[in-house]
PDB file of C-alpha atoms in Angstrom:
ATOM      1  CA  ARG A   1     -29.688 -77.577 133.759  1.00 61.00           C
ATOM      2  CA  SER A   2     -29.325 -76.360 136.701  1.00 57.00           C
ATOM      3  CA  ASP A   3     -33.130 -76.878 137.124  1.00 61.00           C
ATOM      4  CA  GLU A   4     -32.638 -80.524 136.574  1.00 71.00           C
ATOM      5  CA  VAL A   5     -30.068 -80.121 139.918  1.00 80.00           C
ATOM      6  CA  LEU A   6     -32.341 -78.164 142.497  1.00 85.00           C
ATOM      7  CA  THR A   7     -35.584 -79.818 142.726  1.00 91.00           C
ATOM      8  CA  LYS A   8     -38.289 -80.455 145.563  1.00 91.00           C
ATOM      9  CA  ASN A   9     -37.799 -84.211 145.162  1.00 92.00           C
ATOM     10  CA  ILE A  10     -33.592 -83.575 145.843  1.00 92.00           C
ATOM     11  CA  LEU A  11     -34.269 -81.376 148.190  1.00 92.00           C
ATOM     12  CA  GLU A  12     -36.447 -83.764 150.131  1.00 91.00           C
ATOM     13  CA  LYS A  13     -34.728 -86.774 149.350  1.00 90.00           C
ATOM     14  CA  VAL A  14     -30.891 -85.889 149.344  1.00 90.00           C
ATOM     15  CA  PHE A  15     -31.377 -83.010 152.949  1.00 90.00           C
ATOM     16  CA  ASN A  16     -34.260 -83.997 154.591  1.00 91.00           C
ATOM     17  CA  ILE A  17     -36.330 -80.293 153.922  1.00 93.00           C
ATOM     18  CA  ASP A  18     -39.663 -78.812 152.310  1.00 94.00           C
ATOM     19  CA  GLY A  19     -37.877 -76.657 150.586  1.00 94.00           C
ATOM     20  CA  VAL A  20     -39.864 -73.047 148.731  1.00 95.00           C
ATOM     21  CA  LEU A  21     -37.989 -73.134 145.106  1.00 95.00           C
ATOM     22  CA  ASP A  22     -37.961 -69.761 142.930  1.00 95.00           C
ATOM     23  CA  ILE A  23     -36.056 -68.913 140.160  1.00 94.00           C
ATOM     24  CA  ASP A  24     -33.438 -65.551 140.466  1.00 95.00           C
ATOM     25  CA  PRO A  25     -34.431 -63.213 138.192  1.00 96.00           C
ATOM     26  CA  ARG A  26     -31.477 -62.064 138.305  1.00 97.00           C
ATOM     27  CA  THR A  27     -29.582 -65.599 137.078  1.00 92.00           C
ATOM     28  CA  GLY A  28     -32.726 -67.124 135.515  1.00 91.00           C
ATOM     29  CA  LYS A  29     -31.316 -70.409 137.894  1.00 90.00           C
ATOM     30  CA  PRO A  30     -33.576 -71.677 140.718  1.00 91.00           C
ATOM     31  CA  ILE A  31     -32.770 -70.423 144.138  1.00 93.00           C
ATOM     32  CA  LEU A  32     -34.043 -72.039 147.934  1.00 94.00           C
ATOM     33  CA  VAL A  33     -36.352 -69.506 149.149  1.00 94.00           C
ATOM     34  CA  THR A  34     -36.858 -71.243 152.408  1.00 93.00           C
ATOM     35  CA  TYR A  35     -37.468 -74.715 154.107  1.00 92.00           C
ATOM     36  CA  ASP A  36     -39.236 -76.701 156.760  1.00 92.00           C
ATOM     37  CA  LEU A  37     -37.462 -79.470 158.652  1.00 87.00           C
ATOM     38  CA  PHE A  38     -38.374 -82.999 157.360  1.00 82.00           C
ATOM     39  CA  CYS A  39     -38.924 -86.105 160.829  1.00 75.00           C
ATOM     40  CA  GLN A  40     -38.858 -88.963 158.231  1.00 63.00           C
ATOM     41  CA  THR A  41     -36.095 -90.523 156.825  1.00 59.00           C
ATOM     42  CA  TYR A  42     -35.153 -92.577 154.281  1.00 58.00           C
ATOM     43  CA  SER A  43     -33.115 -95.540 153.664  1.00 59.00           C
TER      44      SER A  43
END
């Protein structure tokens, strides 16, 4: 399921961004609408 692949947690941990997700009405799949960069890093 694509909604389990693209999550706010994944965006934060993998890409270091605070993303806003929405569902594409045509496909029903999650899309990244906008984002802010985090200044923290994970180890």
